Amino acid sequence: VDADLASERDTAGQIFSSLLPLLMMVFLFSGCMAVAPESIAGEKERGTIAALLVTPAKRSGIAIGKILALSIIALLSGIVTMMGIVLSLPQLFGSAMAATDMELSYGFIDYLMLFALILSTVLIIVAVLSIVSAFAKTVKEANSWSSPLMFLMMGLSLFNMFEFSAPLAVYLVPFFNSAQCMGAIFAFRADYAGFFITLAVNLVYTMLGVWALAKMFNSEKVIFGR
């Protein structure tokens, strides 16, 4: 006879880990998508980016400034999203928790890890959307090109609904690594090795994105379409 040895806390953690990372990734991507295309593709569309690029500032400095500024705005959106999700847990699952006399609580380290993951994820999302926006000629075009990326990210986040032993190599995959780490934290089994690999990988991809965006700012064909 098969016996279910999982505690109510483990069961609830599994439910949270299968749903909350997907919600957080979608909200983070939506927050970044609301500001990134307008900042770059919007300036191209209005013709104001030319005035910015003729300043003495280095193109790499402009790229870093763009990504950091957009990331701060998107990060604030991400923090509000995280707070909203955490505060809504008692309302979303209150009846189930009351029925089992179960008290769920995440520690300070868990919240700190979530914040670090949100920050690194926002940086890489903004970097990717900035590159897409630099290729696009209009904000509408940038948004249409960015939509498939959201569906791809959602698909990668859905893997949290299945139980499998993830090798450390999967943490080299952007978006998927963040979703996996978030899922582990919400399931009360944080993977510290995967967490630190994810932070390092996201930072490396962000720096590569800054480098690529700076190169694109140097290309008149990309910026001015000629």
PDB file of C-alpha atoms in Angstrom:
ATOM      1  CA  VAL A   1       0.000   0.000   0.000  1.00  0.00           C
ATOM      2  CA  ASP A   2       1.356   3.373  -1.003  1.00  0.00           C
ATOM      3  CA  ALA A   3       1.534   5.869   1.838  1.00  0.00           C
ATOM      4  CA  ASP A   4       1.683   9.638   1.492  1.00  0.00           C
ATOM      5  CA  LEU A   5       4.432  10.717   3.879  1.00  0.00           C
ATOM      6  CA  ALA A   6       4.432  14.365   2.839  1.00  0.00           C
ATOM      7  CA  SER A   7       3.419  16.852   5.510  1.00  0.00           C
ATOM      8  CA  GLU A   8       0.827  19.557   4.947  1.00  0.00           C
ATOM      9  CA  ARG A   9       3.682  22.064   4.856  1.00  0.00           C
ATOM     10  CA  ASP A  10       5.456  20.103   2.118  1.00  0.00           C
ATOM     11  CA  THR A  11       2.248  19.764   0.135  1.00  0.00           C
ATOM     12  CA  ALA A  12       1.496  23.487   0.372  1.00  0.00           C
ATOM     13  CA  GLY A  13       5.088  24.307  -0.526  1.00  0.00           C
ATOM     14  CA  GLN A  14       4.776  22.168  -3.649  1.00  0.00           C
ATOM     15  CA  ILE A  15       1.610  24.030  -4.651  1.00  0.00           C
ATOM     16  CA  PHE A  16       3.275  27.397  -4.088  1.00  0.00           C
ATOM     17  CA  SER A  17       6.390  26.393  -6.006  1.00  0.00           C
ATOM     18  CA  SER A  18       4.363  25.310  -9.028  1.00  0.00           C
ATOM     19  CA  LEU A  19       2.332  28.525  -9.304  1.00  0.00           C
ATOM     20  CA  LEU A  20       4.113  31.495  -7.726  1.00  0.00           C
ATOM     21  CA  PRO A  21       7.327  31.455  -9.835  1.00  0.00           C
ATOM     22  CA  LEU A  22       5.217  31.588 -13.000  1.00  0.00           C
ATOM     23  CA  LEU A  23       3.230  34.534 -11.654  1.00  0.00           C
ATOM     24  CA  MET A  24       6.344  36.382 -10.522  1.00  0.00           C
ATOM     25  CA  MET A  25       8.164  35.866 -13.822  1.00  0.00           C
ATOM     26  CA  VAL A  26       5.142  37.074 -15.787  1.00  0.00           C
ATOM     27  CA  PHE A  27       4.755  40.171 -13.616  1.00  0.00           C
ATOM     28  CA  LEU A  28       8.476  40.944 -13.820  1.00  0.00           C
ATOM     29  CA  PHE A  29       8.511  40.583 -17.592  1.00  0.00           C
ATOM     30  CA  SER A  30       5.372  42.711 -17.910  1.00  0.00           C
ATOM     31  CA  GLY A  31       6.921  45.435 -15.752  1.00  0.00           C
ATOM     32  CA  CYS A  32      10.094  45.473 -17.857  1.00  0.00           C
ATOM     33  CA  MET A  33       8.101  45.375 -21.083  1.00  0.00           C
ATOM     34  CA  ALA A  34       6.158  48.440 -20.005  1.00  0.00           C
ATOM     35  CA  VAL A  35       9.272  50.631 -19.876  1.00  0.00           C
ATOM     36  CA  ALA A  36      12.061  49.160 -22.037  1.00  0.00           C
ATOM     37  CA  PRO A  37      10.538  49.507 -25.544  1.00  0.00           C
ATOM     38  CA  GLU A  38       9.469  53.092 -24.897  1.00  0.00           C
ATOM     39  CA  SER A  39      12.927  54.080 -23.678  1.00  0.00           C
ATOM     40  CA  ILE A  40      14.832  52.886 -26.763  1.00  0.00           C
ATOM     41  CA  ALA A  41      12.439  52.117 -29.610  1.00  0.00           C
ATOM     42  CA  GLY A  42      10.360  55.116 -28.560  1.00  0.00           C
ATOM     43  CA  GLU A  43      13.359  57.420 -28.827  1.00  0.00           C
ATOM     44  CA  LYS A  44      14.214  55.962 -32.231  1.00  0.00           C
ATOM     45  CA  GLU A  45      10.634  56.529 -33.353  1.00  0.00           C
ATOM     46  CA  ARG A  46      10.666  60.151 -32.150  1.00  0.00           C
ATOM     47  CA  GLY A  47      14.186  60.777 -33.453  1.00  0.00           C
ATOM     48  CA  THR A  48      15.516  61.911 -30.070  1.00  0.00           C
ATOM     49  CA  ILE A  49      18.087  59.134 -29.721  1.00  0.00           C
ATOM     50  CA  ALA A  50      20.351  60.879 -32.245  1.00  0.00           C
ATOM     51  CA  ALA A  51      20.804  63.817 -29.866  1.00  0.00           C
ATOM     52  CA  LEU A  52      21.763  61.388 -27.109  1.00  0.00           C
ATOM     53  CA  LEU A  53      24.326  59.529 -29.181  1.00  0.00           C
ATOM     54  CA  VAL A  54      26.167  62.679 -30.343  1.00  0.00           C
ATOM     55  CA  THR A  55      27.032  63.602 -26.748  1.00  0.00           C
ATOM     56  CA  PRO A  56      30.614  62.975 -25.541  1.00  0.00           C
ATOM     57  CA  ALA A  57      29.394  60.078 -23.386  1.00  0.00           C
ATOM     58  CA  LYS A  58      30.662  56.640 -24.349  1.00  0.00           C
ATOM     59  CA  ARG A  59      28.177  54.333 -25.984  1.00  0.00           C
ATOM     60  CA  SER A  60      28.891  51.707 -23.324  1.00  0.00           C
ATOM     61  CA  GLY A  61      28.090  54.300 -20.646  1.00  0.00           C
ATOM     62  CA  ILE A  62      24.812  55.128 -22.371  1.00  0.00           C
ATOM     63  CA  ALA A  63      23.949  51.433 -22.592  1.00  0.00           C
ATOM     64  CA  ILE A  64      24.729  50.893 -18.899  1.00  0.00           C
ATOM     65  CA  GLY A  65      22.735  53.982 -17.942  1.00  0.00           C
ATOM     66  CA  LYS A  66      19.742  52.846 -19.983  1.00  0.00           C
ATOM     67  CA  ILE A  67      19.725  49.353 -18.495  1.00  0.00           C
ATOM     68  CA  LEU A  68      20.264  50.550 -14.913  1.00  0.00           C
ATOM     69  CA  ALA A  69      17.586  53.231 -15.138  1.00  0.00           C
ATOM     70  CA  LEU A  70      15.067  50.839 -16.651  1.00  0.00           C
ATOM     71  CA  SER A  71      16.013  48.154 -14.130  1.00  0.00           C
ATOM     72  CA  ILE A  72      15.332  50.458 -11.178  1.00  0.00           C
ATOM     73  CA  ILE A  73      11.828  51.158 -12.431  1.00  0.00           C
ATOM     74  CA  ALA A  74      11.187  47.495 -13.206  1.00  0.00           C
ATOM     75  CA  LEU A  75      12.719  46.445  -9.872  1.00  0.00           C
ATOM     76  CA  LEU A  76      10.268  48.641  -7.972  1.00  0.00           C
ATOM     77  CA  SER A  77       7.493  46.941  -9.888  1.00  0.00           C
ATOM     78  CA  GLY A  78       8.993  43.565  -9.004  1.00  0.00           C
ATOM     79  CA  ILE A  79       9.223  44.402  -5.299  1.00  0.00           C
ATOM     80  CA  VAL A  80       5.597  45.525  -5.246  1.00  0.00           C
ATOM     81  CA  THR A  81       4.675  42.309  -7.056  1.00  0.00           C
ATOM     82  CA  MET A  82       6.558  40.159  -4.543  1.00  0.00           C
ATOM     83  CA  MET A  83       4.958  41.979  -1.599  1.00  0.00           C
ATOM     84  CA  GLY A  84       1.533  41.605  -3.152  1.00  0.00           C
ATOM     85  CA  ILE A  85       2.013  37.879  -3.689  1.00  0.00           C
ATOM     86  CA  VAL A  86       3.343  37.300  -0.175  1.00  0.00           C
ATOM     87  CA  LEU A  87       0.579  39.330   1.459  1.00  0.00           C
ATOM     88  CA  SER A  88      -2.083  37.590  -0.604  1.00  0.00           C
ATOM     89  CA  LEU A  89      -1.033  34.072   0.433  1.00  0.00           C
ATOM     90  CA  PRO A  90      -3.286  33.977   3.533  1.00  0.00           C
ATOM     91  CA  GLN A  91      -6.275  35.085   1.437  1.00  0.00           C
ATOM     92  CA  LEU A  92      -5.494  32.697  -1.432  1.00  0.00           C
ATOM     93  CA  PHE A  93      -4.889  29.638   0.726  1.00  0.00           C
ATOM     94  CA  GLY A  94      -6.363  30.680   4.051  1.00  0.00           C
ATOM     95  CA  SER A  95      -9.157  28.093   4.093  1.00  0.00           C
ATOM     96  CA  ALA A  96      -6.789  25.232   3.294  1.00  0.00           C
ATOM     97  CA  MET A  97      -4.312  26.403   5.912  1.00  0.00           C
ATOM     98  CA  ALA A  98      -7.025  26.750   8.529  1.00  0.00           C
ATOM     99  CA  ALA A  99      -8.426  23.308   7.773  1.00  0.00           C
ATOM    100  CA  THR A 100      -5.076  21.674   8.485  1.00  0.00           C
ATOM    101  CA  ASP A 101      -3.977  23.993  11.304  1.00  0.00           C
ATOM    102  CA  MET A 102      -0.981  24.801   9.160  1.00  0.00           C
ATOM    103  CA  GLU A 103       1.178  27.876   9.540  1.00  0.00           C
ATOM    104  CA  LEU A 104       3.425  28.773   6.621  1.00  0.00           C
ATOM    105  CA  SER A 105       6.246  31.201   7.085  1.00  0.00           C
ATOM    106  CA  TYR A 106       9.330  32.072   5.087  1.00  0.00           C
ATOM    107  CA  GLY A 107      12.439  33.334   6.838  1.00  0.00           C
ATOM    108  CA  PHE A 108      14.485  36.473   6.307  1.00  0.00           C
ATOM    109  CA  ILE A 109      17.031  34.525   4.238  1.00  0.00           C
ATOM    110  CA  ASP A 110      14.250  33.300   1.942  1.00  0.00           C
ATOM    111  CA  TYR A 111      13.030  36.844   1.297  1.00  0.00           C
ATOM    112  CA  LEU A 112      16.609  38.052   0.794  1.00  0.00           C
ATOM    113  CA  MET A 113      17.211  35.324  -1.777  1.00  0.00           C
ATOM    114  CA  LEU A 114      13.958  36.166  -3.546  1.00  0.00           C
ATOM    115  CA  PHE A 115      14.951  39.840  -3.699  1.00  0.00           C
ATOM    116  CA  ALA A 116      18.365  38.957  -5.154  1.00  0.00           C
ATOM    117  CA  LEU A 117      16.723  36.690  -7.728  1.00  0.00           C
ATOM    118  CA  ILE A 118      14.239  39.388  -8.688  1.00  0.00           C
ATOM    119  CA  LEU A 119      17.060  41.921  -9.092  1.00  0.00           C
ATOM    120  CA  SER A 120      19.219  39.662 -11.262  1.00  0.00           C
ATOM    121  CA  THR A 121      16.212  38.537 -13.301  1.00  0.00           C
ATOM    122  CA  VAL A 122      15.073  42.102 -13.918  1.00  0.00           C
ATOM    123  CA  LEU A 123      18.569  43.039 -15.101  1.00  0.00           C
ATOM    124  CA  ILE A 124      18.695  40.277 -17.693  1.00  0.00           C
ATOM    125  CA  ILE A 125      15.109  40.864 -18.851  1.00  0.00           C
ATOM    126  CA  VAL A 126      15.799  44.577 -19.330  1.00  0.00           C
ATOM    127  CA  ALA A 127      19.019  43.787 -21.191  1.00  0.00           C
ATOM    128  CA  VAL A 128      17.216  41.416 -23.572  1.00  0.00           C
ATOM    129  CA  LEU A 129      14.289  43.788 -24.142  1.00  0.00           C
ATOM    130  CA  SER A 130      16.689  46.690 -24.706  1.00  0.00           C
ATOM    131  CA  ILE A 131      18.442  44.757 -27.464  1.00  0.00           C
ATOM    132  CA  VAL A 132      15.105  43.844 -29.042  1.00  0.00           C
ATOM    133  CA  SER A 133      13.990  47.486 -28.810  1.00  0.00           C
ATOM    134  CA  ALA A 134      17.212  48.676 -30.427  1.00  0.00           C
ATOM    135  CA  PHE A 135      16.491  46.490 -33.456  1.00  0.00           C
ATOM    136  CA  ALA A 136      12.870  47.628 -33.670  1.00  0.00           C
ATOM    137  CA  LYS A 137      11.885  50.832 -35.463  1.00  0.00           C
ATOM    138  CA  THR A 138       8.768  51.560 -33.419  1.00  0.00           C
ATOM    139  CA  VAL A 139       7.423  50.795 -29.942  1.00  0.00           C
ATOM    140  CA  LYS A 140       4.674  48.664 -31.466  1.00  0.00           C
ATOM    141  CA  GLU A 141       7.224  46.603 -33.334  1.00  0.00           C
ATOM    142  CA  ALA A 142       9.336  46.189 -30.194  1.00  0.00           C
ATOM    143  CA  ASN A 143       6.314  44.986 -28.228  1.00  0.00           C
ATOM    144  CA  SER A 144       5.342  42.501 -30.930  1.00  0.00           C
ATOM    145  CA  TRP A 145       8.883  41.086 -31.007  1.00  0.00           C
ATOM    146  CA  SER A 146       8.982  40.853 -27.218  1.00  0.00           C
ATOM    147  CA  SER A 147       5.745  38.892 -26.869  1.00  0.00           C
ATOM    148  CA  PRO A 148       7.232  35.538 -27.988  1.00  0.00           C
ATOM    149  CA  LEU A 149       9.928  35.964 -25.327  1.00  0.00           C
ATOM    150  CA  MET A 150       7.236  36.186 -22.662  1.00  0.00           C
ATOM    151  CA  PHE A 151       5.613  32.968 -23.872  1.00  0.00           C
ATOM    152  CA  LEU A 152       9.029  31.281 -23.906  1.00  0.00           C
ATOM    153  CA  MET A 153       9.688  32.421 -20.346  1.00  0.00           C
ATOM    154  CA  MET A 154       6.239  31.221 -19.253  1.00  0.00           C
ATOM    155  CA  GLY A 155       6.932  27.834 -20.800  1.00  0.00           C
ATOM    156  CA  LEU A 156      10.222  27.527 -18.933  1.00  0.00           C
ATOM    157  CA  SER A 157       8.508  28.522 -15.677  1.00  0.00           C
ATOM    158  CA  LEU A 158       5.919  25.757 -16.104  1.00  0.00           C
ATOM    159  CA  PHE A 159       8.613  23.142 -15.413  1.00  0.00           C
ATOM    160  CA  ASN A 160       8.122  23.916 -11.713  1.00  0.00           C
ATOM    161  CA  MET A 161       4.862  22.000 -11.916  1.00  0.00           C
ATOM    162  CA  PHE A 162       6.800  18.772 -12.414  1.00  0.00           C
ATOM    163  CA  GLU A 163       9.096  17.104  -9.946  1.00  0.00           C
ATOM    164  CA  PHE A 164      12.490  16.256 -11.398  1.00  0.00           C
ATOM    165  CA  SER A 165      16.082  16.300 -10.270  1.00  0.00           C
ATOM    166  CA  ALA A 166      17.584  19.352 -11.941  1.00  0.00           C
ATOM    167  CA  PRO A 167      21.352  19.139 -12.576  1.00  0.00           C
ATOM    168  CA  LEU A 168      23.417  22.238 -11.917  1.00  0.00           C
ATOM    169  CA  ALA A 169      23.811  22.711 -15.680  1.00  0.00           C
ATOM    170  CA  VAL A 170      20.184  23.892 -15.963  1.00  0.00           C
ATOM    171  CA  TYR A 171      21.081  26.968 -13.946  1.00  0.00           C
ATOM    172  CA  LEU A 172      23.073  28.181 -16.953  1.00  0.00           C
ATOM    173  CA  VAL A 173      19.790  28.704 -18.852  1.00  0.00           C
ATOM    174  CA  PRO A 174      18.438  32.247 -18.372  1.00  0.00           C
ATOM    175  CA  PHE A 175      14.874  32.621 -17.059  1.00  0.00           C
ATOM    176  CA  PHE A 176      14.699  28.885 -16.382  1.00  0.00           C
ATOM    177  CA  ASN A 177      17.322  29.206 -13.664  1.00  0.00           C
ATOM    178  CA  SER A 178      15.454  32.030 -11.908  1.00  0.00           C
ATOM    179  CA  ALA A 179      12.157  30.149 -12.035  1.00  0.00           C
ATOM    180  CA  GLN A 180      13.788  27.007 -10.643  1.00  0.00           C
ATOM    181  CA  CYS A 181      15.400  28.903  -7.770  1.00  0.00           C
ATOM    182  CA  MET A 182      12.148  30.681  -6.922  1.00  0.00           C
ATOM    183  CA  GLY A 183      10.315  27.372  -6.985  1.00  0.00           C
ATOM    184  CA  ALA A 184      12.823  25.801  -4.614  1.00  0.00           C
ATOM    185  CA  ILE A 185      12.497  28.693  -2.170  1.00  0.00           C
ATOM    186  CA  PHE A 186       8.694  28.585  -2.203  1.00  0.00           C
ATOM    187  CA  ALA A 187       8.884  24.805  -1.639  1.00  0.00           C
ATOM    188  CA  PHE A 188      11.011  25.349   1.514  1.00  0.00           C
ATOM    189  CA  ARG A 189      14.041  23.610  -0.014  1.00  0.00           C
ATOM    190  CA  ALA A 190      16.279  26.394  -1.263  1.00  0.00           C
ATOM    191  CA  ASP A 191      19.179  25.207  -3.430  1.00  0.00           C
ATOM    192  CA  TYR A 192      22.078  27.455  -2.441  1.00  0.00           C
ATOM    193  CA  ALA A 193      24.445  26.131  -5.124  1.00  0.00           C
ATOM    194  CA  GLY A 194      21.859  26.751  -7.836  1.00  0.00           C
ATOM    195  CA  PHE A 195      21.051  30.139  -6.321  1.00  0.00           C
ATOM    196  CA  PHE A 196      24.613  31.451  -6.498  1.00  0.00           C
ATOM    197  CA  ILE A 197      25.137  29.984  -9.973  1.00  0.00           C
ATOM    198  CA  THR A 198      21.953  31.712 -11.118  1.00  0.00           C
ATOM    199  CA  LEU A 199      23.072  35.084  -9.757  1.00  0.00           C
ATOM    200  CA  ALA A 200      26.482  34.762 -11.432  1.00  0.00           C
ATOM    201  CA  VAL A 201      25.021  33.577 -14.741  1.00  0.00           C
ATOM    202  CA  ASN A 202      22.394  36.338 -14.825  1.00  0.00           C
ATOM    203  CA  LEU A 203      25.067  38.940 -14.119  1.00  0.00           C
ATOM    204  CA  VAL A 204      27.270  37.590 -16.920  1.00  0.00           C
ATOM    205  CA  TYR A 205      24.360  37.598 -19.382  1.00  0.00           C
ATOM    206  CA  THR A 206      23.489  41.144 -18.319  1.00  0.00           C
ATOM    207  CA  MET A 207      27.056  42.329 -18.973  1.00  0.00           C
ATOM    208  CA  LEU A 208      26.963  40.630 -22.381  1.00  0.00           C
ATOM    209  CA  GLY A 209      23.683  42.430 -23.039  1.00  0.00           C
ATOM    210  CA  VAL A 210      25.249  45.781 -22.126  1.00  0.00           C
ATOM    211  CA  TRP A 211      28.162  45.049 -24.464  1.00  0.00           C
ATOM    212  CA  ALA A 212      25.809  44.073 -27.305  1.00  0.00           C
ATOM    213  CA  LEU A 213      23.643  47.163 -26.787  1.00  0.00           C
ATOM    214  CA  ALA A 214      26.720  49.416 -26.851  1.00  0.00           C
ATOM    215  CA  LYS A 215      27.795  47.804 -30.134  1.00  0.00           C
ATOM    216  CA  MET A 216      24.328  48.402 -31.548  1.00  0.00           C
ATOM    217  CA  PHE A 217      24.470  52.059 -30.520  1.00  0.00           C
ATOM    218  CA  ASN A 218      27.642  52.307 -32.620  1.00  0.00           C
ATOM    219  CA  SER A 219      25.846  50.992 -35.710  1.00  0.00           C
ATOM    220  CA  GLU A 220      24.058  53.610 -37.774  1.00  0.00           C
ATOM    221  CA  LYS A 221      22.317  50.809 -39.666  1.00  0.00           C
ATOM    222  CA  VAL A 222      20.682  49.618 -36.460  1.00  0.00           C
ATOM    223  CA  ILE A 223      19.940  52.970 -34.867  1.00  0.00           C
ATOM    224  CA  PHE A 224      18.997  54.985 -37.920  1.00  0.00           C
ATOM    225  CA  GLY A 225      17.942  52.153 -40.232  1.00  0.00           C
ATOM    226  CA  ARG A 226      20.502  52.823 -42.895  1.00  0.00           C
TER     227      ARG A 226
END
